[in-house]
PDB file of C-alpha atoms in Angstrom:
ATOM      1  CA  VAL V   1      11.580 143.673  10.908  1.00  0.00           C
ATOM      2  CA  GLY V   2      14.875 143.954  12.220  1.00  0.00           C
ATOM      3  CA  THR V   3      17.867 142.314  10.758  1.00  0.00           C
ATOM      4  CA  ASN V   4      18.797 140.197  14.103  1.00  0.00           C
ATOM      5  CA  GLN V   5      16.947 136.758  13.818  1.00  0.00           C
ATOM      6  CA  ASN V   6      17.553 136.175  17.087  1.00  0.00           C
ATOM      7  CA  ASP V   7      16.870 139.318  18.900  1.00  0.00           C
ATOM      8  CA  LEU V   8      13.342 139.797  17.776  1.00  0.00           C
ATOM      9  CA  ASN V   9       9.962 141.852  19.278  1.00  0.00           C
ATOM     10  CA  LEU V  10       6.876 140.449  19.650  1.00  0.00           C
ATOM     11  CA  ASN V  11       3.874 142.630  19.803  1.00  0.00           C
ATOM     12  CA  PHE V  12       0.584 140.966  18.960  1.00  0.00           C
ATOM     13  CA  VAL V  13      -2.867 141.311  20.641  1.00  0.00           C
ATOM     14  CA  ASN V  14      -5.880 139.328  18.798  1.00  0.00           C
ATOM     15  CA  ALA V  15      -4.104 139.711  15.462  1.00  0.00           C
ATOM     16  CA  PRO V  16      -4.414 136.949  12.548  1.00  0.00           C
ATOM     17  CA  LEU V  17      -2.870 133.538  12.682  1.00  0.00           C
ATOM     18  CA  GLU V  18      -1.341 134.364   9.232  1.00  0.00           C
ATOM     19  CA  MET V  19      -0.156 137.922  10.283  1.00  0.00           C
ATOM     20  CA  VAL V  20       2.048 136.215  13.072  1.00  0.00           C
ATOM     21  CA  LEU V  21       3.281 133.744  10.437  1.00  0.00           C
ATOM     22  CA  ASN V  22       4.359 136.036   7.761  1.00  0.00           C
ATOM     23  CA  TYR V  23       6.345 138.362  10.413  1.00  0.00           C
ATOM     24  CA  LEU V  24       8.278 134.818  11.550  1.00  0.00           C
ATOM     25  CA  SER V  25       8.935 134.168   7.905  1.00  0.00           C
ATOM     26  CA  ASP V  26      10.665 137.660   7.535  1.00  0.00           C
ATOM     27  CA  ALA V  27      12.056 138.760  10.660  1.00  0.00           C
ATOM     28  CA  ALA V  28      13.303 134.929  11.957  1.00  0.00           C
ATOM     29  CA  GLY V  29      13.766 133.745   8.232  1.00  0.00           C
ATOM     30  CA  LEU V  30      11.527 131.008   8.698  1.00  0.00           C
ATOM     31  CA  MET V  31      10.449 129.068   5.892  1.00  0.00           C
ATOM     32  CA  ILE V  32       6.922 128.564   6.876  1.00  0.00           C
ATOM     33  CA  VAL V  33       5.045 125.827   4.958  1.00  0.00           C
ATOM     34  CA  LEU V  34       0.743 125.547   5.454  1.00  0.00           C
ATOM     35  CA  ASP V  35      -0.575 122.101   5.343  1.00  0.00           C
ATOM     36  CA  THR V  36      -3.458 122.739   6.425  1.00  0.00           C
ATOM     37  CA  HIS V  37      -6.037 126.037   6.503  1.00  0.00           C
ATOM     38  CA  VAL V  38      -5.144 128.152   9.618  1.00  0.00           C
ATOM     39  CA  ASN V  39      -7.376 130.540  10.799  1.00  0.00           C
ATOM     40  CA  GLY V  40      -7.949 132.336  14.472  1.00  0.00           C
ATOM     41  CA  THR V  41      -6.269 135.069  16.226  1.00  0.00           C
ATOM     42  CA  VAL V  42      -3.235 135.040  18.418  1.00  0.00           C
ATOM     43  CA  SER V  43      -2.036 137.310  21.245  1.00  0.00           C
ATOM     44  CA  VAL V  44       1.369 136.924  22.135  1.00  0.00           C
ATOM     45  CA  ILE V  45       3.935 139.527  23.273  1.00  0.00           C
ATOM     46  CA  GLY V  46       7.597 139.426  23.669  1.00  0.00           C
ATOM     47  CA  LYS V  47      10.746 141.584  23.842  1.00  0.00           C
ATOM     48  CA  HIS V  48      14.337 140.515  22.690  1.00  0.00           C
ATOM     49  CA  VAL V  49      13.618 136.850  22.304  1.00  0.00           C
ATOM     50  CA  THR V  50      15.084 134.626  20.355  1.00  0.00           C
ATOM     51  CA  ARG V  51      14.227 132.705  16.920  1.00  0.00           C
ATOM     52  CA  ASP V  52      13.538 129.430  19.883  1.00  0.00           C
ATOM     53  CA  GLU V  53      11.912 131.277  22.047  1.00  0.00           C
ATOM     54  CA  ALA V  54       9.228 132.648  19.312  1.00  0.00           C
ATOM     55  CA  VAL V  55       8.820 129.531  17.970  1.00  0.00           C
ATOM     56  CA  ASN V  56       8.124 127.687  21.167  1.00  0.00           C
ATOM     57  CA  LEU V  57       5.691 131.018  21.971  1.00  0.00           C
ATOM     58  CA  LEU V  58       3.622 130.102  18.517  1.00  0.00           C
ATOM     59  CA  ASN V  59       3.451 126.546  19.686  1.00  0.00           C
ATOM     60  CA  SER V  60       1.771 127.406  22.485  1.00  0.00           C
ATOM     61  CA  GLU V  61      -0.777 129.717  20.613  1.00  0.00           C
ATOM     62  CA  LEU V  62      -1.401 127.190  18.362  1.00  0.00           C
ATOM     63  CA  ASN V  63      -1.888 124.125  20.395  1.00  0.00           C
ATOM     64  CA  LYS V  64      -4.772 126.467  21.921  1.00  0.00           C
ATOM     65  CA  SER V  65      -6.299 126.733  18.242  1.00  0.00           C
ATOM     66  CA  GLY V  66      -5.471 122.873  17.390  1.00  0.00           C
ATOM     67  CA  TYR V  67      -2.611 123.180  15.011  1.00  0.00           C
ATOM     68  CA  ALA V  68       1.133 122.066  15.600  1.00  0.00           C
ATOM     69  CA  ALA V  69       4.204 123.504  14.177  1.00  0.00           C
ATOM     70  CA  ILE V  70       6.656 120.774  13.103  1.00  0.00           C
ATOM     71  CA  ARG V  71      10.347 122.528  12.884  1.00  0.00           C
ATOM     72  CA  LYS V  72      13.083 121.332  10.605  1.00  0.00           C
ATOM     73  CA  ASP V  73      16.005 123.653  10.578  1.00  0.00           C
ATOM     74  CA  ARG V  74      14.393 126.350   9.171  1.00  0.00           C
ATOM     75  CA  THR V  75      10.923 125.209   8.121  1.00  0.00           C
ATOM     76  CA  LEU V  76       8.164 125.439  10.022  1.00  0.00           C
ATOM     77  CA  THR V  77       5.264 123.249   8.740  1.00  0.00           C
ATOM     78  CA  ILE V  78       1.805 124.130  10.409  1.00  0.00           C
ATOM     79  CA  VAL V  79      -0.203 120.656  10.861  1.00  0.00           C
ATOM     80  CA  ASP V  80      -3.479 119.354  12.434  1.00  0.00           C
ATOM     81  CA  LYS V  81      -2.278 118.912  16.115  1.00  0.00           C
ATOM     82  CA  ASN V  82      -4.178 115.543  15.504  1.00  0.00           C
ATOM     83  CA  ASP V  83      -2.304 114.906  12.320  1.00  0.00           C
ATOM     84  CA  ALA V  84       0.801 115.498  13.948  1.00  0.00           C
ATOM     85  CA  LYS V  85       1.499 112.291  15.624  1.00  0.00           C
ATOM     86  CA  THR V  86       2.066 111.033  12.201  1.00  0.00           C
ATOM     87  CA  ARG V  87       4.280 113.371  10.838  1.00  0.00           C
ATOM     88  CA  ASN V  88       8.068 113.435  11.121  1.00  0.00           C
ATOM     89  CA  ILE V  89       8.355 114.514  14.853  1.00  0.00           C
ATOM     90  CA  PRO V  90      11.525 114.264  17.086  1.00  0.00           C
ATOM     91  CA  VAL V  91      11.691 110.850  18.393  1.00  0.00           C
ATOM     92  CA  MET V  92      13.719 110.801  21.432  1.00  0.00           C
ATOM     93  CA  THR V  93      14.196 108.551  25.187  1.00  0.00           C
ATOM     94  CA  GLY V  94      15.254 108.886  28.457  1.00  0.00           C
ATOM     95  CA  ASN V  95      13.517 109.009  31.874  1.00  0.00           C
ATOM     96  CA  ASP V  96      14.751 111.814  32.969  1.00  0.00           C
ATOM     97  CA  PRO V  97      12.112 114.457  33.428  1.00  0.00           C
ATOM     98  CA  LYS V  98      15.197 117.079  33.457  1.00  0.00           C
ATOM     99  CA  GLY V  99      15.985 115.868  30.186  1.00  0.00           C
ATOM    100  CA  ILE V 100      12.464 116.509  28.414  1.00  0.00           C
ATOM    101  CA  PRO V 101      12.025 120.301  27.183  1.00  0.00           C
ATOM    102  CA  ASP V 102       9.081 122.458  29.067  1.00  0.00           C
ATOM    103  CA  THR V 103       7.899 123.588  26.066  1.00  0.00           C
ATOM    104  CA  ASP V 104       4.477 122.642  23.508  1.00  0.00           C
ATOM    105  CA  GLU V 105       6.134 121.376  20.922  1.00  0.00           C
ATOM    106  CA  ILE V 106       4.944 117.954  19.518  1.00  0.00           C
ATOM    107  CA  ALA V 107       7.646 115.059  20.247  1.00  0.00           C
ATOM    108  CA  THR V 108       7.425 111.193  20.894  1.00  0.00           C
ATOM    109  CA  TRP V 109       9.297 110.039  23.863  1.00  0.00           C
ATOM    110  CA  ILE V 110      10.098 106.083  24.573  1.00  0.00           C
ATOM    111  CA  ILE V 111      10.414 106.375  28.553  1.00  0.00           C
ATOM    112  CA  PRO V 112      12.308 103.096  29.877  1.00  0.00           C
ATOM    113  CA  ILE V 113      10.499 101.010  32.927  1.00  0.00           C
ATOM    114  CA  ARG V 114      13.256  99.832  35.463  1.00  0.00           C
ATOM    115  CA  PHE V 115      10.467  98.111  37.643  1.00  0.00           C
ATOM    116  CA  VAL V 116       7.252  97.639  37.082  1.00  0.00           C
ATOM    117  CA  GLU V 117       5.253  96.377  34.698  1.00  0.00           C
ATOM    118  CA  ALA V 118       4.617  99.073  31.157  1.00  0.00           C
ATOM    119  CA  ARG V 119       1.519  97.664  31.043  1.00  0.00           C
ATOM    120  CA  GLN V 120       0.159  98.276  34.119  1.00  0.00           C
ATOM    121  CA  LEU V 121       1.620 101.911  34.533  1.00  0.00           C
ATOM    122  CA  VAL V 122      -0.047 102.826  31.512  1.00  0.00           C
ATOM    123  CA  SER V 123      -3.181 101.857  33.182  1.00  0.00           C
ATOM    124  CA  ASP V 124      -2.273 103.571  36.311  1.00  0.00           C
ATOM    125  CA  LEU V 125      -1.856 106.651  34.613  1.00  0.00           C
ATOM    126  CA  SER V 126      -4.820 106.984  32.049  1.00  0.00           C
ATOM    127  CA  LEU V 127      -6.635 109.674  34.128  1.00  0.00           C
ATOM    128  CA  PHE V 128      -3.124 111.562  33.711  1.00  0.00           C
ATOM    129  CA  VAL V 129      -2.970 111.164  30.213  1.00  0.00           C
ATOM    130  CA  SER V 130      -4.420 114.402  27.697  1.00  0.00           C
ATOM    131  CA  PRO V 131      -6.969 113.521  25.315  1.00  0.00           C
ATOM    132  CA  GLN V 132      -4.681 114.580  22.314  1.00  0.00           C
ATOM    133  CA  ALA V 133      -2.038 111.858  23.617  1.00  0.00           C
ATOM    134  CA  THR V 134      -1.145 108.874  22.194  1.00  0.00           C
ATOM    135  CA  VAL V 135       0.411 106.736  25.530  1.00  0.00           C
ATOM    136  CA  ILE V 136       1.419 102.906  24.106  1.00  0.00           C
ATOM    137  CA  ALA V 137       3.218  99.948  26.727  1.00  0.00           C
ATOM    138  CA  ASN V 138       5.948  98.338  24.710  1.00  0.00           C
ATOM    139  CA  GLU V 139       6.033  94.845  26.867  1.00  0.00           C
ATOM    140  CA  ALA V 140       8.924  93.486  24.826  1.00  0.00           C
ATOM    141  CA  ALA V 141      11.397  96.160  25.628  1.00  0.00           C
ATOM    142  CA  ASN V 142       9.240  97.423  29.062  1.00  0.00           C
ATOM    143  CA  SER V 143       9.056 100.438  27.916  1.00  0.00           C
ATOM    144  CA  ILE V 144       6.236 103.380  27.441  1.00  0.00           C
ATOM    145  CA  VAL V 145       6.075 105.392  24.285  1.00  0.00           C
ATOM    146  CA  ILE V 146       4.241 108.731  24.341  1.00  0.00           C
ATOM    147  CA  THR V 147       3.372 111.221  21.705  1.00  0.00           C
ATOM    148  CA  ASP V 148       2.218 114.481  23.425  1.00  0.00           C
ATOM    149  CA  THR V 149       3.263 117.880  23.929  1.00  0.00           C
ATOM    150  CA  GLN V 150       7.027 117.783  25.679  1.00  0.00           C
ATOM    151  CA  ALA V 151       5.366 119.694  28.728  1.00  0.00           C
ATOM    152  CA  ASN V 152       2.789 117.661  28.955  1.00  0.00           C
ATOM    153  CA  ILE V 153       5.436 114.236  28.600  1.00  0.00           C
ATOM    154  CA  ARG V 154       7.281 115.678  31.000  1.00  0.00           C
ATOM    155  CA  HIS V 155       5.101 115.940  33.506  1.00  0.00           C
ATOM    156  CA  LEU V 156       4.222 112.078  32.787  1.00  0.00           C
ATOM    157  CA  VAL V 157       7.426 111.090  33.156  1.00  0.00           C
ATOM    158  CA  GLN V 158       7.736 113.232  36.430  1.00  0.00           C
ATOM    159  CA  ILE V 159       5.244 110.598  37.698  1.00  0.00           C
ATOM    160  CA  ILE V 160       6.299 107.482  36.610  1.00  0.00           C
ATOM    161  CA  GLN V 161      10.084 108.070  38.261  1.00  0.00           C
ATOM    162  CA  VAL V 162       8.307 108.435  41.446  1.00  0.00           C
ATOM    163  CA  VAL V 163       6.279 105.044  41.301  1.00  0.00           C
ATOM    164  CA  ASP V 164       9.448 103.390  39.573  1.00  0.00           C
ATOM    165  CA  GLY V 165      11.610 104.497  42.103  1.00  0.00           C
ATOM    166  CA  SER V 166       9.555 103.378  44.744  1.00  0.00           C
ATOM    167  CA  ALA V 167       9.514  99.778  43.657  1.00  0.00           C
ATOM    168  CA  GLU V 168      13.114 100.202  43.708  1.00  0.00           C
ATOM    169  CA  ALA V 169      13.224 100.174  47.360  1.00  0.00           C
ATOM    170  CA  GLU V 170      11.021  97.060  47.545  1.00  0.00           C
ATOM    171  CA  THR V 171      13.406  95.183  45.665  1.00  0.00           C
ATOM    172  CA  GLU V 172      16.189  92.559  47.305  1.00  0.00           C
ATOM    173  CA  ILE V 173      18.317  90.097  45.527  1.00  0.00           C
ATOM    174  CA  ARG V 174      20.130  87.204  47.625  1.00  0.00           C
ATOM    175  CA  VAL V 175      21.887  84.104  47.072  1.00  0.00           C
ATOM    176  CA  PHE V 176      21.273  80.794  48.152  1.00  0.00           C
ATOM    177  CA  PRO V 177      23.848  78.467  47.827  1.00  0.00           C
ATOM    178  CA  LEU V 178      22.942  74.841  47.375  1.00  0.00           C
ATOM    179  CA  LYS V 179      24.767  71.715  48.832  1.00  0.00           C
ATOM    180  CA  TYR V 180      22.592  69.045  47.513  1.00  0.00           C
ATOM    181  CA  ALA V 181      19.526  70.226  45.781  1.00  0.00           C
ATOM    182  CA  SER V 182      19.492  70.584  42.109  1.00  0.00           C
ATOM    183  CA  PRO V 183      19.028  74.452  41.307  1.00  0.00           C
ATOM    184  CA  VAL V 184      16.664  74.030  38.859  1.00  0.00           C
ATOM    185  CA  ASP V 185      14.204  71.726  40.967  1.00  0.00           C
ATOM    186  CA  VAL V 186      14.573  74.431  43.595  1.00  0.00           C
ATOM    187  CA  ALA V 187      13.402  77.495  41.626  1.00  0.00           C
ATOM    188  CA  ASP V 188      10.616  74.945  39.858  1.00  0.00           C
ATOM    189  CA  GLU V 189       9.457  74.262  43.334  1.00  0.00           C
ATOM    190  CA  LEU V 190       9.629  77.861  45.108  1.00  0.00           C
ATOM    191  CA  SER V 191       7.679  78.820  41.697  1.00  0.00           C
ATOM    192  CA  SER V 192       4.930  76.600  42.310  1.00  0.00           C
ATOM    193  CA  VAL V 193       4.800  78.092  46.247  1.00  0.00           C
ATOM    194  CA  PHE V 194       4.798  81.663  45.186  1.00  0.00           C
ATOM    195  CA  PRO V 195       3.412  81.778  41.387  1.00  0.00           C
ATOM    196  CA  SER V 196       3.428  85.204  39.409  1.00  0.00           C
ATOM    197  CA  SER V 197       0.172  86.732  39.346  1.00  0.00           C
ATOM    198  CA  SER V 198       0.719  88.137  35.918  1.00  0.00           C
ATOM    199  CA  SER V 199      -0.590  86.082  33.131  1.00  0.00           C
ATOM    200  CA  SER V 200       1.207  83.589  31.038  1.00  0.00           C
ATOM    201  CA  ASP V 201       1.033  85.531  28.089  1.00  0.00           C
ATOM    202  CA  SER V 202       2.435  88.588  29.384  1.00  0.00           C
ATOM    203  CA  GLN V 203       6.010  89.180  29.501  1.00  0.00           C
ATOM    204  CA  SER V 204       7.376  90.835  33.154  1.00  0.00           C
ATOM    205  CA  PRO V 205       9.743  93.174  33.271  1.00  0.00           C
ATOM    206  CA  VAL V 206      13.394  91.013  33.106  1.00  0.00           C
ATOM    207  CA  THR V 207      15.766  93.195  35.677  1.00  0.00           C
ATOM    208  CA  PHE V 208      18.471  90.988  37.391  1.00  0.00           C
ATOM    209  CA  GLY V 209      17.404  92.165  40.877  1.00  0.00           C
ATOM    210  CA  GLY V 210      14.309  93.358  39.919  1.00  0.00           C
ATOM    211  CA  PRO V 211      10.839  93.104  41.234  1.00  0.00           C
ATOM    212  CA  PRO V 212       9.140  90.140  42.017  1.00  0.00           C
ATOM    213  CA  ALA V 213       6.839  90.140  38.504  1.00  0.00           C
ATOM    214  CA  GLY V 214       3.493  91.136  38.308  1.00  0.00           C
ATOM    215  CA  PRO V 215       1.988  93.936  40.086  1.00  0.00           C
ATOM    216  CA  GLY V 216       0.586  91.828  42.983  1.00  0.00           C
ATOM    217  CA  GLY V 217       4.014  89.713  43.762  1.00  0.00           C
ATOM    218  CA  GLY V 218       5.462  86.349  42.899  1.00  0.00           C
ATOM    219  CA  PHE V 219       8.763  84.794  42.329  1.00  0.00           C
ATOM    220  CA  THR V 220      10.648  84.851  39.375  1.00  0.00           C
ATOM    221  CA  PRO V 221      13.718  82.255  39.654  1.00  0.00           C
ATOM    222  CA  PHE V 222      17.314  82.647  38.238  1.00  0.00           C
ATOM    223  CA  SER V 223      18.791  79.147  38.021  1.00  0.00           C
ATOM    224  CA  GLY V 224      22.906  79.502  38.201  1.00  0.00           C
ATOM    225  CA  ASN V 225      24.945  76.935  36.646  1.00  0.00           C
ATOM    226  CA  ASP V 226      27.229  76.905  39.439  1.00  0.00           C
ATOM    227  CA  GLY V 227      25.035  75.723  42.252  1.00  0.00           C
ATOM    228  CA  THR V 228      22.881  78.905  43.530  1.00  0.00           C
ATOM    229  CA  ALA V 229      19.657  79.389  43.092  1.00  0.00           C
ATOM    230  CA  THR V 230      18.773  83.494  42.929  1.00  0.00           C
ATOM    231  CA  SER V 231      15.147  84.975  43.780  1.00  0.00           C
TER     232      SER V 231
END
């Protein structure tokens, strides 16, 4: 146990988990709260690591044993991994994978989707989601809510960014001035010719200049008050 809480030396090989937690409590000045009975061993070696790095290393080891560490200031609460989703874990938003830490900390991220349907995207990503993750499509905001380790979320967002970005390349908006016809009537006629493939009770992403509604195409009209019909 040293005096610098940001200069720790970890040297544990098959050490009891409680021993490692006690060390972090003494050396890193952390208050450890056990919300579940812990057992198992930890093997982690690192010299001159900061308190944050030590917690990240501990989280990786805890995940292997079915536990998770929830940190708030200097308090580190150890819980069962399955219970961590309903606890006071960090909640963040963004769709840039570079902004998501590559750590094993459990968190919830809200991922805004720009061009594709969140519901369909959740279905497409099902094979890439870890067993302990929770993934929900919020159709009203066309976003995806993911609770998992931040490293796993970062990987999913990398896939989402590529899929969503590829849809952007297919997007085009054109404005057609009308001399005689009503833009509302024209929009209705075009909607009947190019019906949306989405079900009537679902909500497609609402993005001005976005792609056709539904994964299979369709036509989403916008009729302006200036005698124009926009698709």
